[in-house]
Amino acid sequence: MGEEIRYKQVILSNYAKTSVKESDLSLRTSKIHLKIPCGCDGAVLVKNLYLSIDPFILALMKNQELDLPSFTLDSVSLVLPIYGFGVSKVLDSSHPNFKTGELVWGFTSWEEYSLIKDPDQLFKIQDKDLPLSYFIGILGMPGMTAYVGFFKFCSPKKGETVYVSAASGAVGQLVGQFAKIAGCYVVGSAGNKEKVDLLKNKFRFDEAFNYKEEQDYNAALKRYFPDGIDIYFDNVGGKMLEAVLNSMRLNGRVALCGMISQYNSLEQPEGVHNLINALVKRVRMEGFFTSDHYHLYPKFLEIVVPLIKEEKITYVEDIAEGIESAPGALFGLYSGRNVGKLLVVVARE
Ligand code: NAP
C-alpha cells in the first residue's frame, strides 16, 4: 500500500447562501497512502506544487451556476477539499497516458496530495524552460481566457480602442498586451497606484487609471476615450459595464469574461439599465467560458511560448507560500490585495 503520511487540505467548513468569508474555509489534516489504491484503475496520484487562486472559487462556495459542481453542505463536497487548477507531479499512475515523475496542470484539489480519478482533463507540461507556475497563469487557464476572449470574442482590428477592467490581474494584464500586439490603443483600470503604474510601465498600456478614485465612471471613460470604445474586455460587470455601454462605438464588441463585482452579492445583482446602447450602436456582447475552447490550447502555446521567450510579453505573479495561505489569498482577490496572477506554492518540485 505504500507509506501512509499525514497531509493538509483546505475544506469548506461553513456553507453560506449570502456572502461568504475567509472563516468559511478551514484547514484539515488527513492521511493518505502514496500509492494508487486497489480499484482505482485510470487514476493518478499527484503531489500538488502550485495552486491557482481564482475568482470562480468564491462563486462555487455559494452554490452558483458555473457549469461546475459547487461545494455545498448537502453534497459529499463538504468533506472533500476545495478544487481548482494546479500544477502537480505524478507520484503514481494507473492511467496509460501518465507516468510517474511527469508534470501536469489542470483540475486538482486544495491539498498537498491528490488522487485524481478522472485525469483526462490534465495537460502534460512539456516545455521545461519556463517557470512551472506559468502553467496555472499565462500558459494555463487565465492565459487561454485572455487569448480566446480577446482574439475570438473581440475580433480586434488595428487602430481600434480597447478598454480592460481589472487590468493588472491574471487575465487583464495579458489582454492589454495582446491588444498592443494587435495594434490597438489600450486603456486599463485597476484599484491602486501600484497597479496603475504597472499597467503603464511594465505592460505598456497606453493609459491607465485608478477606478476607485473616480467619482463618475462616464467622465473617466470620456477622458480616455473621447471618440468612444470599440472593444470592452469586461472582468468586473456592474456599474462599470453600465458606464462602458454609454461610451461604446458603432459595431463595438463587449466580451463578458467575468463579473467579479457581483460574485459575493449575486442574490441581489446590480442592474445594467442602459442596454438600449447595445441596440442603437449595434454592439455585440457575448459571454464565454474558456472551458469550451481547450481544443485551441496547442495553437495558443505555439503563439504565446515564443512571445514569452522573446520577451514580447511579460507576466507578473503574486505568490503566497504554503497551503495554509490559500483561504486568505482567495479573499484577498475581492479586496484587490493581489498584484498580478495570484497563486500558492504548496511544494517545490
Ligand atoms: P485577477 O484580476 O487576478 O484578480 C481579481 C481582481 O479583480 C482583483 O485583484 C481586483 O483588482 C479586482 N476586483 C475585485 N473586486 C472588484 C470589484 N468589486 N470591482 C472591480 N474590480 C474588482 O482575477 P482573474 O483571474 O484575472 O479574473 C478576472 C476576471 O475574469 C474575473 O471576473 C474572473 O471570474 C474572470 N474569468 C473568467 C473566465 C471565463 O472562462 N470566462 C476565466 C478566468 C477568469 P483591482 O485592485 O483592480 O480592483
XYZ file of C-alpha atoms and ligand atoms in Angstrom:
397
model
C 0.000 0.000 0.000
C 2.964 2.379 0.362
C 3.771 4.599 3.264
C 0.838 6.391 4.944
C 1.516 10.070 5.612
C -0.334 12.996 7.117
C -1.142 15.885 4.775
C -3.092 19.142 4.781
C -6.279 20.018 2.926
C -8.462 23.135 2.652
C -12.171 22.372 3.051
C -15.423 24.319 3.096
C -16.495 24.187 6.724
C -19.462 26.536 6.501
C -21.821 26.994 3.610
C -23.456 30.413 3.370
C -26.108 31.276 0.817
C -25.435 35.001 1.096
C -21.970 36.496 1.394
C -19.092 34.153 2.145
C -15.931 34.885 4.130
C -12.470 33.529 4.799
C -13.538 31.745 8.001
C -15.963 29.585 5.940
C -12.840 27.703 4.813
C -10.658 25.714 7.155
C -7.553 23.580 7.200
C -7.764 19.842 7.964
C -5.129 17.142 8.364
C -5.870 13.748 6.761
C -3.901 10.604 5.967
C -3.013 9.173 2.578
C -1.010 6.235 1.164
C 1.286 7.447 -1.589
C 0.117 4.646 -3.905
C -2.989 4.309 -6.073
C -5.486 2.246 -4.032
C -6.909 -1.026 -5.421
C -9.994 -0.438 -7.567
C -8.844 2.961 -8.840
C -7.927 1.994 -12.392
C -7.295 5.011 -14.598
C -6.382 7.317 -11.692
C -3.255 9.313 -10.929
C -1.842 10.216 -7.535
C -0.134 13.605 -7.558
C 1.870 15.878 -5.324
C 0.473 19.396 -5.746
C 3.169 22.006 -6.309
C 1.247 25.203 -7.175
C -2.435 26.024 -6.667
C -4.205 28.717 -8.623
C -6.359 31.176 -6.675
C -9.226 32.061 -8.995
C -12.335 34.223 -8.557
C -14.718 31.389 -9.558
C -13.915 29.506 -6.310
C -15.920 32.037 -4.309
C -18.907 31.639 -6.628
C -18.761 27.849 -6.151
C -18.715 28.326 -2.365
C -22.167 29.859 -2.780
C -23.636 27.135 -4.986
C -23.845 29.349 -8.035
C -24.410 28.005 -11.506
C -20.999 27.976 -13.192
C -21.095 24.730 -15.162
C -19.080 23.158 -12.345
C -20.221 21.284 -9.238
C -20.325 23.677 -6.302
C -19.064 22.952 -2.791
C -22.375 22.668 -0.929
C -23.163 21.358 2.517
C -25.616 18.784 1.252
C -23.101 17.156 -1.084
C -20.150 14.996 -0.207
C -18.040 18.020 -1.153
C -18.280 19.187 2.421
C -15.748 16.595 3.429
C -13.729 16.844 0.241
C -11.219 19.632 -0.289
C -11.925 22.682 -2.444
C -10.940 22.031 -6.038
C -9.314 24.289 -8.588
C -6.417 24.493 -11.024
C -2.939 23.408 -10.054
C 0.468 22.253 -11.247
C 1.298 18.801 -9.916
C 3.839 15.995 -10.123
C 2.649 12.440 -10.794
C 3.735 10.131 -7.954
C 1.839 7.029 -9.102
C -0.386 6.256 -12.062
C -2.783 3.560 -13.191
C -3.657 5.590 -16.300
C -1.930 4.628 -19.565
C -1.257 8.278 -20.550
C 0.538 9.344 -17.360
C 3.821 8.154 -15.894
C 5.439 8.611 -12.506
C 7.588 11.736 -12.450
C 5.627 13.621 -15.131
C 4.467 17.180 -14.505
C 0.866 18.113 -15.257
C -1.554 21.039 -14.908
C -5.343 21.041 -14.664
C -8.046 20.378 -12.085
C -6.754 19.154 -8.753
C -7.690 19.924 -5.148
C -6.525 22.304 -2.454
C -4.410 19.748 -0.598
C -0.809 18.582 -0.567
C -1.510 15.277 -2.373
C -4.483 14.383 -4.577
C -5.891 11.185 -6.013
C -7.324 12.311 -9.365
C -9.802 9.682 -10.521
C -10.536 11.274 -13.894
C -7.218 12.644 -15.200
C -8.393 13.000 -18.809
C -8.544 16.761 -18.405
C -4.972 17.077 -17.160
C -2.454 18.606 -19.544
C 1.134 17.362 -19.580
C 3.816 20.004 -19.165
C 6.308 19.514 -21.980
C 8.211 22.807 -22.002
C 10.568 22.773 -19.006
C 12.310 26.068 -19.906
C 9.602 28.249 -18.386
C 8.609 28.584 -14.725
C 6.228 25.780 -13.751
C 3.876 28.247 -12.094
C 3.169 29.762 -15.530
C 1.012 26.714 -16.292
C -1.674 27.982 -13.929
C -1.211 31.512 -15.241
C -0.028 32.801 -18.577
C 0.299 29.274 -20.035
C -2.803 27.872 -18.347
C -6.463 28.777 -17.904
C -6.005 32.575 -17.401
C -3.737 32.807 -20.459
C -6.246 30.872 -22.552
C -9.002 33.150 -21.231
C -7.171 36.268 -22.391
C -6.308 34.703 -25.760
C -9.720 33.249 -26.582
C -11.641 36.141 -25.071
C -9.696 38.801 -26.910
C -8.961 37.268 -30.307
C -12.121 35.169 -30.750
C -14.755 37.247 -28.970
C -13.452 40.796 -29.513
C -12.301 40.387 -33.168
C -9.737 43.225 -32.834
C -8.600 45.363 -35.741
C -5.509 47.562 -35.904
C -6.181 51.080 -34.615
C -9.247 50.171 -32.562
C -9.731 51.386 -28.992
C -9.776 48.787 -26.205
C -10.737 49.102 -22.557
C -9.858 46.387 -19.986
C -11.158 46.352 -16.399
C -9.333 44.515 -13.547
C -6.489 45.079 -15.976
C -3.493 44.214 -13.804
C -4.795 40.763 -12.814
C -4.122 37.321 -14.227
C -6.293 37.759 -17.317
C -6.304 41.542 -17.741
C -2.527 42.055 -17.944
C -2.415 39.671 -20.921
C -5.455 41.112 -22.689
C -3.766 44.514 -22.666
C -0.527 43.127 -24.071
C -2.378 41.149 -26.765
C -4.240 44.346 -27.671
C -0.944 46.224 -28.108
C 0.419 43.391 -30.275
C -2.765 43.686 -32.387
C -2.007 47.400 -32.911
C -4.833 48.743 -30.731
C -4.954 51.728 -28.350
C -5.481 50.207 -24.906
C -6.539 51.638 -21.565
C -6.824 49.642 -18.352
C -8.300 50.319 -14.946
C -7.164 48.912 -11.618
C -7.680 49.581 -7.926
C -4.492 51.317 -6.734
C -1.497 53.390 -7.844
C 0.980 50.497 -7.838
C -1.227 48.605 -10.298
C -1.811 51.663 -12.478
C 1.968 52.202 -12.708
C 2.437 48.546 -13.597
C -0.101 48.819 -16.415
C 1.645 51.812 -17.952
C 5.279 50.966 -17.302
C 5.506 47.183 -17.434
C 2.557 46.015 -19.548
C 2.780 49.031 -21.923
C -0.889 50.032 -21.825
C -1.303 53.461 -23.482
C -3.162 54.780 -20.436
C -4.408 53.506 -17.109
C -6.492 54.862 -14.239
C -7.481 54.006 -10.679
C -11.236 53.392 -10.868
C -11.527 53.759 -7.076
C -10.552 57.416 -7.360
C -13.180 58.191 -9.990
C -16.481 59.731 -8.818
C -18.039 59.371 -12.258
C -17.075 56.402 -14.498
C -18.748 58.069 -17.511
C -16.494 61.111 -17.173
C -13.390 58.933 -16.716
C -14.144 56.928 -19.852
C -14.817 60.122 -21.853
C -11.401 61.389 -20.727
C -9.548 58.334 -22.045
C -11.828 57.574 -24.994
C -13.073 60.922 -26.370
C -14.195 59.144 -29.571
C -15.570 56.057 -27.841
C -14.635 52.412 -27.190
C -14.531 49.727 -29.883
C -13.789 46.800 -27.564
C -14.521 46.290 -23.885
C -12.997 43.243 -22.153
C -15.223 43.026 -19.088
C -13.785 41.400 -15.976
C -15.967 43.171 -13.425
C -19.595 43.775 -14.598
C -21.894 46.039 -12.542
C -21.671 49.825 -12.683
C -18.529 49.811 -14.845
C -20.274 47.768 -17.530
C -23.172 50.213 -17.456
C -20.827 53.194 -17.907
C -18.937 51.483 -20.736
C -22.151 50.908 -22.682
C -22.646 54.682 -22.777
C -19.202 55.058 -24.408
C -19.346 52.201 -26.932
C -18.886 52.995 -30.604
C -20.958 51.736 -33.510
C -20.402 47.971 -34.092
C -18.414 47.664 -30.844
C -17.762 44.354 -29.075
C -18.041 43.532 -25.385
C -16.510 40.239 -24.211
C -18.265 39.238 -20.978
C -15.387 37.427 -19.308
C -16.178 37.865 -15.625
C -18.240 39.907 -13.166
C -16.142 39.938 -10.015
C -18.022 42.955 -8.611
C -21.125 40.736 -8.399
C -19.871 37.339 -7.173
C -20.435 37.952 -3.479
C -23.875 39.528 -3.936
C -25.497 37.533 -6.696
C -28.760 37.221 -4.756
C -29.175 40.949 -5.416
C -27.228 41.639 -8.610
C -26.773 45.202 -9.798
C -28.823 46.010 -12.858
C -27.460 47.344 -16.139
C -30.084 49.923 -17.063
C -28.898 51.231 -20.401
C -28.849 48.202 -22.693
C -30.544 50.336 -25.322
C -26.986 51.455 -26.193
C -26.221 47.929 -27.382
C -29.212 48.101 -29.693
C -28.682 51.571 -31.079
C -24.918 51.125 -31.539
C -25.210 47.522 -32.845
C -22.870 46.307 -30.090
C -22.135 42.584 -29.891
C -21.992 41.449 -26.240
C -21.045 37.833 -25.720
C -20.271 35.747 -22.662
C -17.774 32.914 -22.901
C -16.278 30.124 -20.816
C -12.681 29.179 -21.532
C -13.514 25.547 -20.791
C -15.388 25.413 -24.134
C -12.224 26.288 -26.056
C -9.424 23.989 -24.867
C -9.160 22.481 -28.346
C -7.308 25.752 -29.140
C -4.686 25.107 -26.419
C -1.927 23.705 -28.715
C -2.314 26.681 -31.085
C -2.290 29.049 -28.108
C 1.014 27.550 -26.871
C 2.540 27.872 -30.349
C 1.801 31.589 -30.281
C 2.414 32.510 -26.653
C 5.538 30.500 -25.748
C 7.694 32.317 -28.362
C 6.221 35.669 -27.275
C 7.369 34.945 -23.702
C 10.800 33.662 -24.739
C 11.398 36.673 -26.999
C 10.246 38.924 -24.116
C 7.472 40.400 -26.239
C 5.040 39.783 -23.415
C 5.678 39.751 -19.723
C 3.824 38.328 -16.740
C 3.571 39.334 -13.094
C 2.715 36.809 -10.391
C 1.730 37.309 -6.772
C 2.922 34.261 -4.855
C 1.730 33.151 -1.407
C 3.688 30.468 0.463
C 2.133 27.300 1.889
C -1.291 25.719 1.597
C -2.304 27.442 4.852
C -2.265 30.755 2.978
C -4.880 29.696 0.376
C -8.078 30.883 2.173
C -6.604 34.325 2.957
C -5.238 34.621 -0.557
C -8.646 33.833 -2.074
C -10.396 36.544 -0.111
C -7.594 38.984 -0.944
C -8.762 38.804 -4.572
C -12.007 40.517 -3.642
C -10.312 43.434 -1.966
C -7.754 43.656 -4.777
C -4.838 42.718 -2.485
C -3.170 40.710 -5.262
C -0.814 42.370 -7.713
C -0.776 40.103 -10.762
C -1.680 36.429 -11.001
C -2.334 35.060 -7.516
C -1.099 31.575 -6.682
C 0.035 29.461 -3.756
C 3.247 27.431 -3.652
C 2.454 24.176 -1.871
C 5.802 22.482 -2.514
C 8.825 22.991 -4.719
C 9.447 20.189 -7.207
P -7.500 38.951 -11.055
O -7.809 40.109 -11.950
O -6.127 38.433 -10.976
O -7.970 39.292 -9.591
C -9.201 39.857 -9.370
C -9.096 41.399 -9.369
O -10.394 41.929 -9.549
C -8.631 41.961 -8.037
O -7.234 41.986 -7.922
C -9.220 43.361 -8.056
O -8.287 44.238 -8.691
C -10.433 43.225 -8.993
N -11.687 43.389 -8.240
C -12.057 42.752 -7.121
N -13.284 43.170 -6.721
C -13.665 44.117 -7.615
C -14.826 44.936 -7.759
N -15.833 44.861 -6.886
N -14.883 45.809 -8.800
C -13.859 45.888 -9.684
N -12.736 45.124 -9.602
C -12.652 44.259 -8.593
O -8.514 37.781 -11.472
P -8.507 36.963 -12.835
O -8.213 35.559 -12.514
O -7.687 37.681 -13.839
O -10.022 37.076 -13.284
C -10.522 38.280 -13.837
C -11.983 38.059 -14.221
O -12.045 37.076 -15.257
C -12.839 37.532 -13.075
O -14.113 38.135 -13.147
C -12.934 36.047 -13.365
O -14.085 35.450 -12.822
C -12.963 36.070 -14.892
N -12.558 34.824 -15.541
C -13.403 34.292 -16.466
C -13.074 33.152 -17.156
C -14.011 32.603 -18.204
O -13.848 31.459 -18.622
N -14.976 33.398 -18.641
C -11.850 32.511 -16.864
C -10.983 33.090 -15.925
C -11.339 34.254 -15.260
P -8.370 45.837 -8.503
O -7.385 46.190 -7.445
O -8.016 46.336 -9.843
O -9.781 46.163 -8.086
